[in-house]
Amino acid sequence: MKPFARLAPIAVAVLLVACSELGNDTGQISQHIGDLARKPETKQINLAEVTSFGWDRFFIFKPGTKREEICDFIGAKRPSCGRVIRYEFVPATHVALVFGLGSQLTHTELHALANGRFNLPPTDRGYPKEAAVFKVRRALAGAEQELWLEPQ
């Protein structure tokens, strides 16, 4: 199933203009999630409150996912695929977040696992905006604190 494939040419053009976090670095949303999750007073994070663009669902691509798999999912063809997804594969320390509104792709970025690990089962349908409220759980992993984002 390719939910974004029909509007891929428009989505690619919009992403090339609108998104600045398309490179190999951790995105701004991920950084904001991490900043919030590290505050002891933060009990939950609502993904809708840390985004500034329209979306009704989001998708997570695990570490190691190849660029071609993500491009196939969103319907981006070569050569536009490399301009939208600039990494060869999702780094081991990240997941890729893809946001959609209806059948349009609205945003994609890398989310550092150090900023919170989403504790969600894999799905091709994505996760609805209404369900994107996560309880923050902190756990010690050796000498470092590990952050988990668990569905409410």
PDB file of C-alpha atoms in Angstrom, residues 28-40 42 45 115 147:
ATOM      1  CA  GLN A  28      14.000  19.976  14.995  1.00  0.00           C
ATOM      2  CA  ILE A  29      10.915  18.071  16.120  1.00  0.00           C
ATOM      3  CA  SER A  30      13.125  15.292  17.468  1.00  0.00           C
ATOM      4  CA  GLN A  31      15.264  17.826  19.300  1.00  0.00           C
ATOM      5  CA  HIS A  32      12.161  19.426  20.816  1.00  0.00           C
ATOM      6  CA  ILE A  33      10.825  16.020  21.903  1.00  0.00           C
ATOM      7  CA  GLY A  34      14.183  15.247  23.547  1.00  0.00           C
ATOM      8  CA  ASP A  35      14.298  18.617  25.318  1.00  0.00           C
ATOM      9  CA  LEU A  36      10.810  18.040  26.737  1.00  0.00           C
ATOM     10  CA  ALA A  37      11.398  14.383  27.634  1.00  0.00           C
ATOM     11  CA  ARG A  38      14.534  15.235  29.628  1.00  0.00           C
ATOM     12  CA  LYS A  39      12.652  17.667  31.876  1.00  0.00           C
ATOM     13  CA  PRO A  40      11.705  15.798  35.072  1.00  0.00           C
ATOM     14  CA  THR A  42       7.316  16.299  31.728  1.00  0.00           C
ATOM     15  CA  ILE A  45       4.319  14.565  25.103  1.00  0.00           C
ATOM     16  CA  ASN A 115      15.493  11.833  22.299  1.00  0.00           C
ATOM     17  CA  LEU A 147      13.866   7.832  27.330  1.00  0.00           C
TER      18      LEU A 147
END
